Short mmCIF file of C-alpha atoms in Angstrom, two decimals:
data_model
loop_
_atom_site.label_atom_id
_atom_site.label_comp_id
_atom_site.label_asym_id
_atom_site.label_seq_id
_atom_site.Cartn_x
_atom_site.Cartn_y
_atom_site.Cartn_z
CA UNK A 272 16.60 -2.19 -16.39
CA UNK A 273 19.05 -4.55 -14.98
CA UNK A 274 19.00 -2.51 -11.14
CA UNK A 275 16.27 -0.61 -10.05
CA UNK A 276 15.27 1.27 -6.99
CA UNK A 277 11.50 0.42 -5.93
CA UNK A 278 10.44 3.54 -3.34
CA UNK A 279 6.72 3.39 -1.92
CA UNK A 280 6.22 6.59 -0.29
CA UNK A 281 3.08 6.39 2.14
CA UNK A 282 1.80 8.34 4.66
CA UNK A 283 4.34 7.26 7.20
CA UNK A 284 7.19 5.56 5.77
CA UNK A 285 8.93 5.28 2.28
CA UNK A 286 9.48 1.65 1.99
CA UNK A 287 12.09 1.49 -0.61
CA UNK A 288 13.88 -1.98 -2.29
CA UNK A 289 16.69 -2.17 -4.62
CA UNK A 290 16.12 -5.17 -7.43
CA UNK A 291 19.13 -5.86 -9.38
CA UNK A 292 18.92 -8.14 -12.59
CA UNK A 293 15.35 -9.29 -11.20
CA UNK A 294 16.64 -9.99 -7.28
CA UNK A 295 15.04 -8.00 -4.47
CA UNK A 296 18.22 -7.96 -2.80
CA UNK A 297 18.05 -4.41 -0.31
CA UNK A 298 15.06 -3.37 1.32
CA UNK A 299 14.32 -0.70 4.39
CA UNK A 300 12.26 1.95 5.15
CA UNK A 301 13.16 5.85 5.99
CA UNK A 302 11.45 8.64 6.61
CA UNK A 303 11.95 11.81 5.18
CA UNK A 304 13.10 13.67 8.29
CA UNK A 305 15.39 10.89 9.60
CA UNK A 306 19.36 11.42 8.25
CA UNK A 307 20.16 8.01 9.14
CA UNK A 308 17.46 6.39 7.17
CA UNK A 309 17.98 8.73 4.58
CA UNK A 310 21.57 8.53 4.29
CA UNK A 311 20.99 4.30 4.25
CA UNK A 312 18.39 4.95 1.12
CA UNK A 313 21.09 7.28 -0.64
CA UNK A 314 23.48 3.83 -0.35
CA UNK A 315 20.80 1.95 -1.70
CA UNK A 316 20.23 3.87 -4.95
CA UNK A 317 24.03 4.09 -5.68
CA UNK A 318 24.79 2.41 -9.18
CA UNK A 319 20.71 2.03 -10.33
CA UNK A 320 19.84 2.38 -13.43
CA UNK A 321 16.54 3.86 -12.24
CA UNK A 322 14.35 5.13 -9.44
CA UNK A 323 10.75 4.57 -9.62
CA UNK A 324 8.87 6.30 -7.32
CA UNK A 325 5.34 5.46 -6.07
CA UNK A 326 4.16 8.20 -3.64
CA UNK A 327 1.10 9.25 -1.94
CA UNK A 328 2.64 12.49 -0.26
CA UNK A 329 1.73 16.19 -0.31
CA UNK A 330 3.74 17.28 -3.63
CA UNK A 331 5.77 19.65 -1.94
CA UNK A 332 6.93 16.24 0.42
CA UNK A 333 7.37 14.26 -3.03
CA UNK A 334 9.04 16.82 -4.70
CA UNK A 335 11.63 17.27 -1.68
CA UNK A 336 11.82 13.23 -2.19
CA UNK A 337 12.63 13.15 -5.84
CA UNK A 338 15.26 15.84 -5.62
CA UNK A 339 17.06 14.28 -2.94
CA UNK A 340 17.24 11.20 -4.59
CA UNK A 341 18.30 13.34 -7.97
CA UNK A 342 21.21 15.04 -5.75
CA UNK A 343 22.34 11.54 -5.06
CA UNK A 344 22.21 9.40 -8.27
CA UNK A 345 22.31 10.17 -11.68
CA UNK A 346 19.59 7.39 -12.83
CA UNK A 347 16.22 8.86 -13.82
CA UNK A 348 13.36 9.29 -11.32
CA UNK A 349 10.36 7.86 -12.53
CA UNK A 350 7.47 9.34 -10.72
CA UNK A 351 4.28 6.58 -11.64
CA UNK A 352 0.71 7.51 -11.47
CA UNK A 353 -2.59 5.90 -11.32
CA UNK A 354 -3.89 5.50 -15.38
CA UNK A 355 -6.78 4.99 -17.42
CA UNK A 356 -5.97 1.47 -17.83
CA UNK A 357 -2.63 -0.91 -17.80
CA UNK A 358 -1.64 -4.73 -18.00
CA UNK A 359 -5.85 -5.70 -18.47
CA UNK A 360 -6.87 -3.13 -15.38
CA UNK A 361 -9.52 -0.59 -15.92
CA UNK A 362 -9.55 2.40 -13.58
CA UNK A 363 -13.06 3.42 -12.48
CA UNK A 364 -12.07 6.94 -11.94
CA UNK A 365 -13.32 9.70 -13.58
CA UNK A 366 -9.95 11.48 -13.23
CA UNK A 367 -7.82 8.55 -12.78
CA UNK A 368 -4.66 10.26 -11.32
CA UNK A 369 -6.67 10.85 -8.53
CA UNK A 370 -6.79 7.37 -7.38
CA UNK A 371 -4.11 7.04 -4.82
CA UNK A 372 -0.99 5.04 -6.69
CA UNK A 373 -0.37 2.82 -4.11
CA UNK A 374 -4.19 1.50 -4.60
CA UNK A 375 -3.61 1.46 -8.28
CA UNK A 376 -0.46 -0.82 -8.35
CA UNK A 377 -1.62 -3.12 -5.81
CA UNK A 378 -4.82 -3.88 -8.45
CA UNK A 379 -1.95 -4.19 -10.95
CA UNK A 380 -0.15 -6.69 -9.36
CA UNK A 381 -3.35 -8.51 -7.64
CA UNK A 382 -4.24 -9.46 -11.23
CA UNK A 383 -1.00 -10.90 -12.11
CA UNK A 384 -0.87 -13.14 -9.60
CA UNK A 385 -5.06 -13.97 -9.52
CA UNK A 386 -7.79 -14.25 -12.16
CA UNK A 387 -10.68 -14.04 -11.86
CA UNK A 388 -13.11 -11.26 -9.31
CA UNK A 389 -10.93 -9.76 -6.40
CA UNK A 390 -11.11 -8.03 -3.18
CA UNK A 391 -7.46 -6.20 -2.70
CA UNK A 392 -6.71 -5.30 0.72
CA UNK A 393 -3.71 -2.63 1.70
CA UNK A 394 -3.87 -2.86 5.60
CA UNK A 395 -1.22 0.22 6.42
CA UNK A 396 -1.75 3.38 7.86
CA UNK A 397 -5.17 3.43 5.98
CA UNK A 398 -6.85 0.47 5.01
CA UNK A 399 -8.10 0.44 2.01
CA UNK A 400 -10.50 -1.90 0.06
CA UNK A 401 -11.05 -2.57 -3.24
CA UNK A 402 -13.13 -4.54 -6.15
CA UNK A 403 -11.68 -5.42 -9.20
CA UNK A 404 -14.24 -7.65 -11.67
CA UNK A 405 -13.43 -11.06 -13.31
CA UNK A 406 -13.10 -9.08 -16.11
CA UNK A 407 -10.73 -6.38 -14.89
CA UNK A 408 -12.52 -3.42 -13.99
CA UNK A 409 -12.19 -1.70 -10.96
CA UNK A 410 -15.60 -1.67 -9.20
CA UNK A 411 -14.85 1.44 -6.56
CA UNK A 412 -13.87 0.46 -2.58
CA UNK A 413 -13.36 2.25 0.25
CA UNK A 414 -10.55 3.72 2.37
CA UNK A 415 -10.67 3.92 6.06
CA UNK A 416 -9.06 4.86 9.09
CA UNK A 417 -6.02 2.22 10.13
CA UNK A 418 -5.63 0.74 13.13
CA UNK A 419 -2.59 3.22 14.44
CA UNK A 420 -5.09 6.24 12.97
CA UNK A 421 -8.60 4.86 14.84
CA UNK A 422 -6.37 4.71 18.67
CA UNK A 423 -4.58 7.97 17.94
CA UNK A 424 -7.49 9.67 17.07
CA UNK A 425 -8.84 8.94 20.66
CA UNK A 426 -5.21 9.77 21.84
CA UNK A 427 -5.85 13.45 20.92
CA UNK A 428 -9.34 13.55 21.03
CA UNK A 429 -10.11 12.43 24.91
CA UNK A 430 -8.12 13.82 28.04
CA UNK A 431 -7.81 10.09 29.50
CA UNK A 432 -7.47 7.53 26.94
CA UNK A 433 -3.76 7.30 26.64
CA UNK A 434 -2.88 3.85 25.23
CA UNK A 435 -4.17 0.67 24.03
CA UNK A 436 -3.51 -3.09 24.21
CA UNK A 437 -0.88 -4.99 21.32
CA UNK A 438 -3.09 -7.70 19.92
CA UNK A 439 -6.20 -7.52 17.78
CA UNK A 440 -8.85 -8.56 20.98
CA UNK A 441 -12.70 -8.54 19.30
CA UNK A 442 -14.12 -9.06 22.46
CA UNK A 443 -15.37 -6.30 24.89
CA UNK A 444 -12.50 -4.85 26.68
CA UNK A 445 -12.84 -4.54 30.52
CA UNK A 446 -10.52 -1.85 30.76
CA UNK A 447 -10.00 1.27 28.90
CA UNK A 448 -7.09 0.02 27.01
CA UNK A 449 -8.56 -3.35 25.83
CA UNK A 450 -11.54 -1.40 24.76
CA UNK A 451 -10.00 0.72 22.56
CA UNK A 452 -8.20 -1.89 20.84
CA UNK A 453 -10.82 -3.88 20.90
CA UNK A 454 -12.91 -1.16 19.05
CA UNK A 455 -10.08 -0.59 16.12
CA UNK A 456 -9.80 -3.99 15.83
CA UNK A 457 -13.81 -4.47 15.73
CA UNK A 458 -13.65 -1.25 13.23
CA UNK A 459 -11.36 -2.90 11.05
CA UNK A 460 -12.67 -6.61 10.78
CA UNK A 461 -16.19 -5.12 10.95
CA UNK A 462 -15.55 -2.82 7.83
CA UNK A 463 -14.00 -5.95 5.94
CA UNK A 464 -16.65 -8.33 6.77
CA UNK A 465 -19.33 -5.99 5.93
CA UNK A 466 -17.20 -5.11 2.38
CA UNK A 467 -17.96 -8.50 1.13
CA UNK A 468 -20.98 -9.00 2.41
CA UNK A 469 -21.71 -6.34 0.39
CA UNK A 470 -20.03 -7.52 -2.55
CA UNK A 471 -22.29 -10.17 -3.44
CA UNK A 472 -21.83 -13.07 -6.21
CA UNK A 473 -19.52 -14.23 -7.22
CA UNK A 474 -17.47 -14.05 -4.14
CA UNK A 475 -14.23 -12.07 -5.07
CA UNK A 476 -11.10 -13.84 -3.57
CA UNK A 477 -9.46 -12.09 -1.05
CA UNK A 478 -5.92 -10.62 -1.68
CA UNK A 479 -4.26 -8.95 1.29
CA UNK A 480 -0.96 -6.72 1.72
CA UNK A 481 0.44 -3.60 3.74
CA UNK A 482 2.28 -4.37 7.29
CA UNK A 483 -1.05 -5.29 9.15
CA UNK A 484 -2.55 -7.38 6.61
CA UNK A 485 -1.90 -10.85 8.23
CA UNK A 486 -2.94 -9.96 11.87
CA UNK A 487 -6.54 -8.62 10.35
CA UNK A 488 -6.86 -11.73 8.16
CA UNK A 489 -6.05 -14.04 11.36
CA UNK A 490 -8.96 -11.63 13.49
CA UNK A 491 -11.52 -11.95 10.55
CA UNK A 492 -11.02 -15.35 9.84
CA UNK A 493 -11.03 -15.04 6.54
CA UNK A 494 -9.51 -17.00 3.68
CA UNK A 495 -6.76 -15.00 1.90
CA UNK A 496 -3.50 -14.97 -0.08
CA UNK A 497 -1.42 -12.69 1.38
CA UNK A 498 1.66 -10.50 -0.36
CA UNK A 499 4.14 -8.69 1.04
CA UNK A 500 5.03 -6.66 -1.92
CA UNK A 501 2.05 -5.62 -3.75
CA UNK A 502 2.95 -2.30 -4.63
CA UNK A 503 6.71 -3.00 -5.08
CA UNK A 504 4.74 -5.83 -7.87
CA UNK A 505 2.74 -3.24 -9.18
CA UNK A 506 5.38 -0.93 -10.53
CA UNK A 507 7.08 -3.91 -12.12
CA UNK A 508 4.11 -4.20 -13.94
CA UNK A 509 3.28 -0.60 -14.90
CA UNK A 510 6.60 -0.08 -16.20
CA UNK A 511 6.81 -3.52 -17.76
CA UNK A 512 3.58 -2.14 -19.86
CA UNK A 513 5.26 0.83 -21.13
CA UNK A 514 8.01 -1.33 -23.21
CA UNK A 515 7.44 -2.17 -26.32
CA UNK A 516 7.84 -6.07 -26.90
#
């Protein structure tokens, strides 16, 4: 397809690009409720030649997406799932569409760019964690709580914690602010850490995306190579998969 727009709908934000003859040349986010950003993403898909849509929505939410976007273009939506296997990946699942997608491309795309054992990290409104063997098999992970998720969940859950502190602190806070970002941000590195500890030999290399990805690799200390893209990646490889050569 010589333009194509890229839409990763998460559980916050559709982050959407529009890639003509191989460029990444648009890119925003908008949220389903918003006009304006709406409106912008309904400019951004004039002319395509295709919509493909990663989303980890309710269906009814997706749905609503992919019909709006229908009303506004006349380029196909393609809706991608998680699979059985693509591009050398081998989903673990025993129902593999019920691996999230977003998950699923970012292994995709993690083993274009890197051979070998990985550890893909999506740090976004979830963090999630997972294995993928030198020999392209997806050794399970784990999905946990992001940073905005762990504070808000104190938010609504205590009467007087009302905010925390900007930064990722490790250290004990001496106030109630600092210690609640300092207790996401020990949750976070913590979980990581203790991930690959776990993982044993051979030590996977660490590939990191999703909006808080660098500031967790900077408060773990950890070696990484770090996209900003993953998913969009992922999609150009599921899709590239599904022509014939």
């Amino acid at each position: 397809m010589s333009c194509v727009l890229q839409i990763d709908a998460g559980n916050s934000a559709a982050k959407w690009r529009r890639v003509d003859h191989g460029r990444a040349l648009k890119s925003g986010r908008a949220q389903l409720d918003d006009g304006a950003s709406m409106a912008v993403l309904a400019a951004a898909a004039e002319g395509v030649d295709a919509i493909w849509l990663a989303s980890v929505l309710a269906p009814s939410d997706e749905d609503r997406l992919a019909g709006f976007l229908a009303e506004q273009v006349r380029a196909p939506v393609e809706r991608l799932r998680a699979e059985r296997a693509c591009a050398g990946v081998i989903n673990s699942y025993e129902d593999p569409s019920r691996m999230g997608v977003d998950r699923w491309l970012a292994l995709l795309a993690a083993r274009r760019r890197h051979d070998g054992r990985l550890c893909v990290v999506d740090a976004g409104t979830a963090l999630t964690i997972d294995f993928l063997s030198a020999e392209g098999v997806h050794e399970g992970g784990f999905i946990i709580a992001g940073r905005r998720l762990l504070e808000s969940a104190l938010f609504q859950g205590t009467g007087r914690v009302r905010e925390g502190e900007p930064g990722w602190p490790l250290s004990p806070g001496r106030n109630t602010a600092a210690a609640v970002s300092g207790g996401a941000s020990l949750c976070m590195v913590g979980a990581l850490r203790e991930a690959l500890r776990q993982a044993g030999d051979p030590a996977p290399a660490l590939i990191v995306t999703g909006g808080d990805g660098p500031a967790l690799v900077e408060a773990a200390a950890l070696p990484a190579l770090q996209f900003t893209d993953l998913v969009f990646e992922g999609m150009e490889v599921a899709m590239g998969a599904r022509i014939p050569a």
